[in-house]
PDB file of C-alpha atoms in Angstrom:
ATOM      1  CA  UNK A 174     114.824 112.746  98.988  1.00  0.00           C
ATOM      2  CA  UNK A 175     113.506 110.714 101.937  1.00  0.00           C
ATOM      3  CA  UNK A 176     115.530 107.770 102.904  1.00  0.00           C
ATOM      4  CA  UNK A 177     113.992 104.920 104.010  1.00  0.00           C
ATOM      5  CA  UNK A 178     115.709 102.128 106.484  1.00  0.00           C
ATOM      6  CA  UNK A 179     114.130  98.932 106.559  1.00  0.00           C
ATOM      7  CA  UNK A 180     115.511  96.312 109.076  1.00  0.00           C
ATOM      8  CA  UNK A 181     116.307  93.758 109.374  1.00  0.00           C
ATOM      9  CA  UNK A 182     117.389  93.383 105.729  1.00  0.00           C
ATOM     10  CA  UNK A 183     116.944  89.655 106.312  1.00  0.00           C
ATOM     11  CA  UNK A 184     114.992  87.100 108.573  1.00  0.00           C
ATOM     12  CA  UNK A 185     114.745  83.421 109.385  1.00  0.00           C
ATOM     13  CA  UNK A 186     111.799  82.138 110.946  1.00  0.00           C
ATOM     14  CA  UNK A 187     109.241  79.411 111.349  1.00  0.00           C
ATOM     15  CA  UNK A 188     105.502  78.847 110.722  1.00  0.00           C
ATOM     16  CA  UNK A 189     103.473  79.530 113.797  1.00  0.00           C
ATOM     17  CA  UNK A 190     106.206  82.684 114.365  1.00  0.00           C
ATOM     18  CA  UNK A 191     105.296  86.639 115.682  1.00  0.00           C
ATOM     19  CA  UNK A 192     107.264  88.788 113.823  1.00  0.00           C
ATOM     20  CA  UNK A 193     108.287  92.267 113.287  1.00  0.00           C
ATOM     21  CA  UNK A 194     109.720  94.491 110.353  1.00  0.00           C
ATOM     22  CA  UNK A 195     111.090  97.865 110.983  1.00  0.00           C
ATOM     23  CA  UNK A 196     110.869 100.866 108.945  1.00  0.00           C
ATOM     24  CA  UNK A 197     112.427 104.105 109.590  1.00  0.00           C
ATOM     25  CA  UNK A 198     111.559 107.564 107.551  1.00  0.00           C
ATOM     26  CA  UNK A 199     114.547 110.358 107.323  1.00  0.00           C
ATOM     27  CA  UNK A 200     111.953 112.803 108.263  1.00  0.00           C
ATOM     28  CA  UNK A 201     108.917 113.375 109.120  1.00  0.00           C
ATOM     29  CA  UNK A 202     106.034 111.264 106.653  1.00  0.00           C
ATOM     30  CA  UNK A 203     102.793 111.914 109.263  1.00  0.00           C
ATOM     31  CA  UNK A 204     101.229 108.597 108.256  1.00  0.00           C
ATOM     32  CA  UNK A 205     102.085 108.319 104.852  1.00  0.00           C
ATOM     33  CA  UNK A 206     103.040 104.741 104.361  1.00  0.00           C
ATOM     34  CA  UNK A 207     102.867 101.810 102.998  1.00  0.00           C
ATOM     35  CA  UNK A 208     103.605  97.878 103.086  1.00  0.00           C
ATOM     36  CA  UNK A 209     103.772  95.673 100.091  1.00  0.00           C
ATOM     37  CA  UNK A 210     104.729  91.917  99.915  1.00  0.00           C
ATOM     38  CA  UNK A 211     106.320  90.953  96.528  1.00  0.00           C
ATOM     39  CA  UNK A 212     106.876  87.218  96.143  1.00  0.00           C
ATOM     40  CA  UNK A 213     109.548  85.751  93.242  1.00  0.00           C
ATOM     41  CA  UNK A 214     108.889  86.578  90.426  1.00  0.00           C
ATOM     42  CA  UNK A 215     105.646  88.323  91.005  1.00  0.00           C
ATOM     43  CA  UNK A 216     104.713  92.128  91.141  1.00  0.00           C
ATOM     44  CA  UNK A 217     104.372  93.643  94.457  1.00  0.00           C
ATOM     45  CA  UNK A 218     101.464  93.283  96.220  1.00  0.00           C
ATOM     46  CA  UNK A 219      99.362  95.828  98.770  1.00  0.00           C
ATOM     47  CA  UNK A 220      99.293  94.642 102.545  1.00  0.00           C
ATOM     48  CA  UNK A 221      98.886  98.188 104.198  1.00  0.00           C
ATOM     49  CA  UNK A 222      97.892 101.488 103.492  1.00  0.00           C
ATOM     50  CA  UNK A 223      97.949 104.908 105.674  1.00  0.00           C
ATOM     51  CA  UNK A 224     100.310 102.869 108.120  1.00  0.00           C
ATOM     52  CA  UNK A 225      97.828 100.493 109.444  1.00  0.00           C
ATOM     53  CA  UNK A 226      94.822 100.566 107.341  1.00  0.00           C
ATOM     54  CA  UNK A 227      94.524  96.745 106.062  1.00  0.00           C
ATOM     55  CA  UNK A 228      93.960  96.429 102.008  1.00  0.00           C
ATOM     56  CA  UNK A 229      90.564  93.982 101.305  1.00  0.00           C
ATOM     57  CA  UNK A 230      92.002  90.065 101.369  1.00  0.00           C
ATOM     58  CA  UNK A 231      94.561  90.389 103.672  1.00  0.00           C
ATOM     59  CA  UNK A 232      94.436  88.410 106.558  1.00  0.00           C
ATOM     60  CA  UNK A 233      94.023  89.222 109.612  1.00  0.00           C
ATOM     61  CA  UNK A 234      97.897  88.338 110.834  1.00  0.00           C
ATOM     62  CA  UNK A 235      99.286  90.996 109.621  1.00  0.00           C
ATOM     63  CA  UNK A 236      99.325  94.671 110.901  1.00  0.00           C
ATOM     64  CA  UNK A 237     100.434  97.725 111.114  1.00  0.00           C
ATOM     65  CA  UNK A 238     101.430 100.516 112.987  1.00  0.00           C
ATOM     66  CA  UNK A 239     103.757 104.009 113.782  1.00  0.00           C
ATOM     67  CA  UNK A 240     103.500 107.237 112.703  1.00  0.00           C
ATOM     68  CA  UNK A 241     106.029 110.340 111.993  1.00  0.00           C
ATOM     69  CA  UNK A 242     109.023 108.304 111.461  1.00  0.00           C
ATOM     70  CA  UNK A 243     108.724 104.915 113.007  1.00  0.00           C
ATOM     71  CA  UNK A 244     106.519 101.921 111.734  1.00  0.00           C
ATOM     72  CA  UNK A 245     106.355  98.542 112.479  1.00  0.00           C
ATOM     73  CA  UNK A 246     104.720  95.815 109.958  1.00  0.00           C
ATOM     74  CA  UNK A 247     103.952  92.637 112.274  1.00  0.00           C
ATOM     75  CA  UNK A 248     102.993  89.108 111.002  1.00  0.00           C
ATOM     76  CA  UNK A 249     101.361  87.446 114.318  1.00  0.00           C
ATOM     77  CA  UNK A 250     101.663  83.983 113.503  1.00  0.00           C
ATOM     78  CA  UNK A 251     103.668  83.118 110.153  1.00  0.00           C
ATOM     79  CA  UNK A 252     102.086  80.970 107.453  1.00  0.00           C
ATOM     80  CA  UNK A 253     103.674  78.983 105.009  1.00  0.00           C
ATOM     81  CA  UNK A 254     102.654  81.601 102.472  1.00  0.00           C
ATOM     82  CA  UNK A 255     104.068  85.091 104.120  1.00  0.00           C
ATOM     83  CA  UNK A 256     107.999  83.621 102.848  1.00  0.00           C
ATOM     84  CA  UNK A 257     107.956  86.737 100.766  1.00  0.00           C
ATOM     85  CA  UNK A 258     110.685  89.667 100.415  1.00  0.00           C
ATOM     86  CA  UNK A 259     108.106  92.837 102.084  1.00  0.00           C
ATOM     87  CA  UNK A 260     108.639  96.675 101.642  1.00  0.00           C
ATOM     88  CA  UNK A 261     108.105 100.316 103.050  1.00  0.00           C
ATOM     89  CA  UNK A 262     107.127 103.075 100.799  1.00  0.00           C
ATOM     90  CA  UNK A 263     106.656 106.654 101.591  1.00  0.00           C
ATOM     91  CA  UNK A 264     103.971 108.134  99.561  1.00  0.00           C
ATOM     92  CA  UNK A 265     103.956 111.559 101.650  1.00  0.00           C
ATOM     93  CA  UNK A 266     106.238 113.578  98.957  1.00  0.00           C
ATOM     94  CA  UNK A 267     108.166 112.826  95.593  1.00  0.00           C
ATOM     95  CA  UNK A 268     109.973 111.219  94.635  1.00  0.00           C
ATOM     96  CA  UNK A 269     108.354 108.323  96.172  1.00  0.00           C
ATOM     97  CA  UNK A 270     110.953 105.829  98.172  1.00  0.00           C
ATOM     98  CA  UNK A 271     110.900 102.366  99.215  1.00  0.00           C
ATOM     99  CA  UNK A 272     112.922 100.995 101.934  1.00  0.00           C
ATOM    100  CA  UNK A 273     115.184  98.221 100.585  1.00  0.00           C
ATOM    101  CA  UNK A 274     113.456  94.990 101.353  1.00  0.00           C
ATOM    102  CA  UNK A 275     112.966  92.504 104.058  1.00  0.00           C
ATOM    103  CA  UNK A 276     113.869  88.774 103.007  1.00  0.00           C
ATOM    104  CA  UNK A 277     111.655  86.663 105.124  1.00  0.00           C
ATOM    105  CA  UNK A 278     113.311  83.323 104.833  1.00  0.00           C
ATOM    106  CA  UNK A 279     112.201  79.993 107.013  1.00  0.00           C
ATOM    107  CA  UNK A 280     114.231  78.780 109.505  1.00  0.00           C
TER     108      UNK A 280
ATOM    109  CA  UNK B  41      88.195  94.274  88.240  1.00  0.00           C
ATOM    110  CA  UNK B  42      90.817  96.923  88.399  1.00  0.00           C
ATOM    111  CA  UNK B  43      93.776  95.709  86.343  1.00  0.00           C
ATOM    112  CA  UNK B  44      97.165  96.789  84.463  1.00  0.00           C
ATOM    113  CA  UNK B  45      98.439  94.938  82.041  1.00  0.00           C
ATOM    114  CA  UNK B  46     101.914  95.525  80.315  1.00  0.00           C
ATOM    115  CA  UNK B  47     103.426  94.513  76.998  1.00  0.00           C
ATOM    116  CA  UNK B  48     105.807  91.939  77.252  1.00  0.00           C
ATOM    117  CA  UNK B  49     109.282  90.577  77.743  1.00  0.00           C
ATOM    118  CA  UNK B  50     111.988  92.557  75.859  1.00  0.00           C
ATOM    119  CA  UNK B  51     115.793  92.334  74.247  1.00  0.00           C
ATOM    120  CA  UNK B  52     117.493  94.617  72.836  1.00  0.00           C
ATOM    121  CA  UNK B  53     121.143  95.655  72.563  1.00  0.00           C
ATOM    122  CA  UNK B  54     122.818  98.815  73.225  1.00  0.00           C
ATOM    123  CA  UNK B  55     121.829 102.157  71.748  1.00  0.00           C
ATOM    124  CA  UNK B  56     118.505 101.143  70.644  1.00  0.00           C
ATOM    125  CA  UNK B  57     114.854 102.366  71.932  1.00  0.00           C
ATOM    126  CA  UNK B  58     112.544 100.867  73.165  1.00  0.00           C
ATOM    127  CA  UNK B  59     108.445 101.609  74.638  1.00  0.00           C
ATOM    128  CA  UNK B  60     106.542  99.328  76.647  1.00  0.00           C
ATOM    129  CA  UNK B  61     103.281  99.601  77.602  1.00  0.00           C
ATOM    130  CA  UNK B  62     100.246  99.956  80.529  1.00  0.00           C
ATOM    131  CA  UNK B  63      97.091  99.293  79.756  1.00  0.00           C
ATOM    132  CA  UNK B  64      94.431 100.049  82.105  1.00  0.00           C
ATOM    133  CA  UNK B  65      91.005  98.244  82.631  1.00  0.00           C
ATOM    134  CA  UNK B  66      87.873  98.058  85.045  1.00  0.00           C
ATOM    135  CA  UNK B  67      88.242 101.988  86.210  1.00  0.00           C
ATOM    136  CA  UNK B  68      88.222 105.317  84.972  1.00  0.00           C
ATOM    137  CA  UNK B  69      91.711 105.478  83.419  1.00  0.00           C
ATOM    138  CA  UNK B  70      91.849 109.538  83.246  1.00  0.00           C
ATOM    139  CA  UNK B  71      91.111 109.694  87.480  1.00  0.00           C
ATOM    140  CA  UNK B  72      94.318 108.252  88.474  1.00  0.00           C
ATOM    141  CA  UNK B  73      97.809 108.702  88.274  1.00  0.00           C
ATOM    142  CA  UNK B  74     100.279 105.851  87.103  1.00  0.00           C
ATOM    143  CA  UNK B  75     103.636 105.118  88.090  1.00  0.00           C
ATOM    144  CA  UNK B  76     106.562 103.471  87.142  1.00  0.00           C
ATOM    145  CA  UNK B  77     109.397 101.443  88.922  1.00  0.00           C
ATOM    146  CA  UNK B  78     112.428 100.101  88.255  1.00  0.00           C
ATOM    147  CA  UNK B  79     113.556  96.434  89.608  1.00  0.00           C
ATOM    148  CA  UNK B  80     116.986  95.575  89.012  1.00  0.00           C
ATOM    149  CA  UNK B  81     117.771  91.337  88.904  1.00  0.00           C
ATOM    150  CA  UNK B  82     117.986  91.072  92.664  1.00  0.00           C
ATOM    151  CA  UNK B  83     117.107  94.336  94.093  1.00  0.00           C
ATOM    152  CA  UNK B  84     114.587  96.704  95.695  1.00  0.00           C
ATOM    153  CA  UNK B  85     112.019  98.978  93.936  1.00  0.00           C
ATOM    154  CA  UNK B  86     112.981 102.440  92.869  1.00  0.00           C
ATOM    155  CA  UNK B  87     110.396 104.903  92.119  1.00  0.00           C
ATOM    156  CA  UNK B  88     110.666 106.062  88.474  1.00  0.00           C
ATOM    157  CA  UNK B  89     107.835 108.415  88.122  1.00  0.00           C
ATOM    158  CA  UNK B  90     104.460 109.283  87.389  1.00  0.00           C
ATOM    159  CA  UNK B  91     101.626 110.402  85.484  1.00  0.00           C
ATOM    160  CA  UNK B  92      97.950 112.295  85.078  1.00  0.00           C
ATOM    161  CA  UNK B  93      96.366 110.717  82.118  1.00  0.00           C
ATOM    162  CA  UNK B  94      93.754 113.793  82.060  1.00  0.00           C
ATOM    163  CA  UNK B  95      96.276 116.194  81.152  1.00  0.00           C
ATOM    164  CA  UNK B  96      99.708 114.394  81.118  1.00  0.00           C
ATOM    165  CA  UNK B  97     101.056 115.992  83.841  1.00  0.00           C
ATOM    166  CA  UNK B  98     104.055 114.438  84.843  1.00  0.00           C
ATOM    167  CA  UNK B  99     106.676 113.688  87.352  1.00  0.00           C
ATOM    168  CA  UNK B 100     110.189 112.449  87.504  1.00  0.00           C
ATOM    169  CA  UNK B 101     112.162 111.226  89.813  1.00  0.00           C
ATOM    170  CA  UNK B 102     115.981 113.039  89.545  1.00  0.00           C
ATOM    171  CA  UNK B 103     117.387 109.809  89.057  1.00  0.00           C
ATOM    172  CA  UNK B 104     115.587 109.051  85.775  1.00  0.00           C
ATOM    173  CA  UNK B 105     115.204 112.665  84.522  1.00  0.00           C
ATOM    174  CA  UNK B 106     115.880 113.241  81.234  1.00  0.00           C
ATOM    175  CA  UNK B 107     116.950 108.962  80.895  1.00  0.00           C
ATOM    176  CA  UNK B 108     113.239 108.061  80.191  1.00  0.00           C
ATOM    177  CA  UNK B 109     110.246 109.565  79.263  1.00  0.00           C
ATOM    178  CA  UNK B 110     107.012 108.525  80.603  1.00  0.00           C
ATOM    179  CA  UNK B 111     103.740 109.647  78.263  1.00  0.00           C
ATOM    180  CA  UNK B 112      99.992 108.143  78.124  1.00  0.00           C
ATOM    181  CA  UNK B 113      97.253 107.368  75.538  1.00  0.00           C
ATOM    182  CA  UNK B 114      94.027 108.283  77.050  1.00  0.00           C
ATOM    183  CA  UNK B 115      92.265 107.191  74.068  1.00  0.00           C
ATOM    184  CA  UNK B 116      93.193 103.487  74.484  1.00  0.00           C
ATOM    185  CA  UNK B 117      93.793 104.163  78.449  1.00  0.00           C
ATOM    186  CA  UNK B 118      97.505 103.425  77.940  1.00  0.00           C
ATOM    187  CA  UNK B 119     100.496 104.503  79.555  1.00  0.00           C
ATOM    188  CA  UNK B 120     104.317 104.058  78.445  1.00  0.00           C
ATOM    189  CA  UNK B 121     107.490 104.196  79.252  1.00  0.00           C
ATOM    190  CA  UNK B 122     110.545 104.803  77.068  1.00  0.00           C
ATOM    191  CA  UNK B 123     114.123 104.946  76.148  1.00  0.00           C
ATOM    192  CA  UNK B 124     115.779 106.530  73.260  1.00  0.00           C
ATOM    193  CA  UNK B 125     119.174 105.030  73.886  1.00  0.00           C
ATOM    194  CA  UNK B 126     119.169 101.933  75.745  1.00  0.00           C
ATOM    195  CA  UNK B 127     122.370 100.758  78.209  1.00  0.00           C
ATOM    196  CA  UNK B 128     123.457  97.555  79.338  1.00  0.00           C
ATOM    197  CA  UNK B 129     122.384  98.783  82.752  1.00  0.00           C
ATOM    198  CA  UNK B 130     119.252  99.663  82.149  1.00  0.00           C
ATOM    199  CA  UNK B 131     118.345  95.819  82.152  1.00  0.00           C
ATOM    200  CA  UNK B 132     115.696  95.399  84.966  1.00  0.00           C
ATOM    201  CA  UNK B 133     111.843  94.630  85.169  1.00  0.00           C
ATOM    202  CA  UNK B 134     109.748  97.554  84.842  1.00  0.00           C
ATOM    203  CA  UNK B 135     106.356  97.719  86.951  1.00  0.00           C
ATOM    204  CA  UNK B 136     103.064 100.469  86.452  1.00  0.00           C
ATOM    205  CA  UNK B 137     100.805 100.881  89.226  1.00  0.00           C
ATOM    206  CA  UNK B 138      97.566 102.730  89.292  1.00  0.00           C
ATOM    207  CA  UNK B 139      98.032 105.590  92.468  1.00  0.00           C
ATOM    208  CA  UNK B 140      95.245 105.393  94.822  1.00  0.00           C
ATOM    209  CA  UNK B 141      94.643 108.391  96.836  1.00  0.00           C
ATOM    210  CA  UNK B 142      92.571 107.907 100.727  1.00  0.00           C
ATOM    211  CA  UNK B 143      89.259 110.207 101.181  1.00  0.00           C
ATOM    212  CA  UNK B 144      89.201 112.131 104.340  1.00  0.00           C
ATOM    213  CA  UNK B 145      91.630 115.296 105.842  1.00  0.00           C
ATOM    214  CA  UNK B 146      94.622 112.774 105.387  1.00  0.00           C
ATOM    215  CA  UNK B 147      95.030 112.489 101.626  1.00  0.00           C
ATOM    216  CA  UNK B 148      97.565 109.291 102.259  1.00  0.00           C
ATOM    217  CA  UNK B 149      97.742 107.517  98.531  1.00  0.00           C
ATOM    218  CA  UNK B 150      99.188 103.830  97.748  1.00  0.00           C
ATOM    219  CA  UNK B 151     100.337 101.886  94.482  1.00  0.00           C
ATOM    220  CA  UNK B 152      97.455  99.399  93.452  1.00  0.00           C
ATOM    221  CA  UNK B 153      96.671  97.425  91.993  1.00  0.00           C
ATOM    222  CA  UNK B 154     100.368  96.550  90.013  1.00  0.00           C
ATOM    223  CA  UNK B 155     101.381  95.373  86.644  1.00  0.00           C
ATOM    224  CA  UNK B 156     102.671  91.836  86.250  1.00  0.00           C
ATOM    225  CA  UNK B 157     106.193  93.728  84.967  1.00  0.00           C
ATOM    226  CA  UNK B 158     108.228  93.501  81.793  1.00  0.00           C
ATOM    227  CA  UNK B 159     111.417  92.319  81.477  1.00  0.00           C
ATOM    228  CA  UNK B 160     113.842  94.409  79.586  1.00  0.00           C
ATOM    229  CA  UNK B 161     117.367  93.102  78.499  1.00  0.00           C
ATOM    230  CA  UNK B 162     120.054  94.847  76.841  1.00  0.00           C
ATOM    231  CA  UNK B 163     122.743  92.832  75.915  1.00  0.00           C
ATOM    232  CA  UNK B 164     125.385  92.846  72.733  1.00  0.00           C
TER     233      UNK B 164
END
């Protein structure tokens, strides 16, 4: 199976904020990967497709990027509303894995 | 609108089966594959499996072969998900999502749109 490494696992920070998730494939996944934001209680919800292609409705502020086994999702200036848990997926071969969550907490 | 909807919120103890369902709306149900996931209270997704409504063609991850069985009703554009023997463990909320595949020489694919989930609990 492909393992995938999210970090951090955790992260506190404030409205107005640049961040950056990591996301680390155990081998090679071309760009074959996704981001999803899941909120509490709610299903999980498509940011980013093929690495950085952005799904329709999502804003602007968030993007991504890598390729191979590297990717970065990046929020460019946190809103009250991205305090979400987000994942990685690989969709390149099953069985299908997801990274293991980032909690994006405020600070 | 593209949409899944699942059956709802379920308890049941021990040794007992269960099926919940996927229903599918706004889209050809037969053209895509559907998965499954697994979310245990308080943890990350795990990938459960998958299948072809055209022809039931299906796919397992190892971790859930032969502890579920996933199956589809084209005629009502339905898939399921089952147990025969339900464990306390097995207590989690289950997702479907429709696969969607990219067009072009990269055939990259994502999980959308999503089911709002079902709750399953097994308790004595």
């Amino acid at each position: 199976d492909i393992q995938m490494t999210q970090s951090p696992s955790s992260l506190s920070a404030s409205v107005g904020d640049r961040v950056t998730i990591s996301c680390r494939a155990s081998q090679n996944i071309y760009i074959y990967l996704n981001w999803y934001q899941q909120k509490p209680g709610k299903a999980p919800n498509l940011l980013i497709c093929g690495a950085s292609n952005l799904q329709s409705g999502v804003p602007s502020r968030f993007s991504g990027s890598g390729s191979g086994t590297d990717f970065t999702l990046t929020i460019s200036s946190l809103q009250p509303e991205d305090f979400a848990t987000y994942y990685c997926q690989q969709s390149y071969t099953t069985p299908y894995t997801f990274g293991q969550g980032t909690k994006l907490k405020i600070k | 609108e593209v949409q899944l909807v699942q059956s709802g919120a379920e308890v049941k103890k021990p040794g007992e089966s269960l099926k919940i369902s996927c229903k599918g709306s706004g889209y050809i149900f037969t053209n895509s594959w559907i998965a499954w996931m697994r979310q245990m209270p308080g943890k990350g997704l795990e990938w459960m499996g998958i299948i072809y409504p055209r022809d039931s063609d299906t796919t397992y991850s190892p971790s859930f072969q032969g502890q579920v069985t996933i199956s589809v009703d084209k005629a009502i554009s339905t898939a399921y998900l089952q147990w025969s023997s339900l464990k306390a463990s097995d207590t989690a909320v289950y997702y479907c999502a429709r696969q969607v595949y990219a067009s072009g020489s990269f055939h990259y694919n994502w999980f959308d749109p999503w089911g709002q989930g079902t709750l399953v609990t097994v308790s004595s």
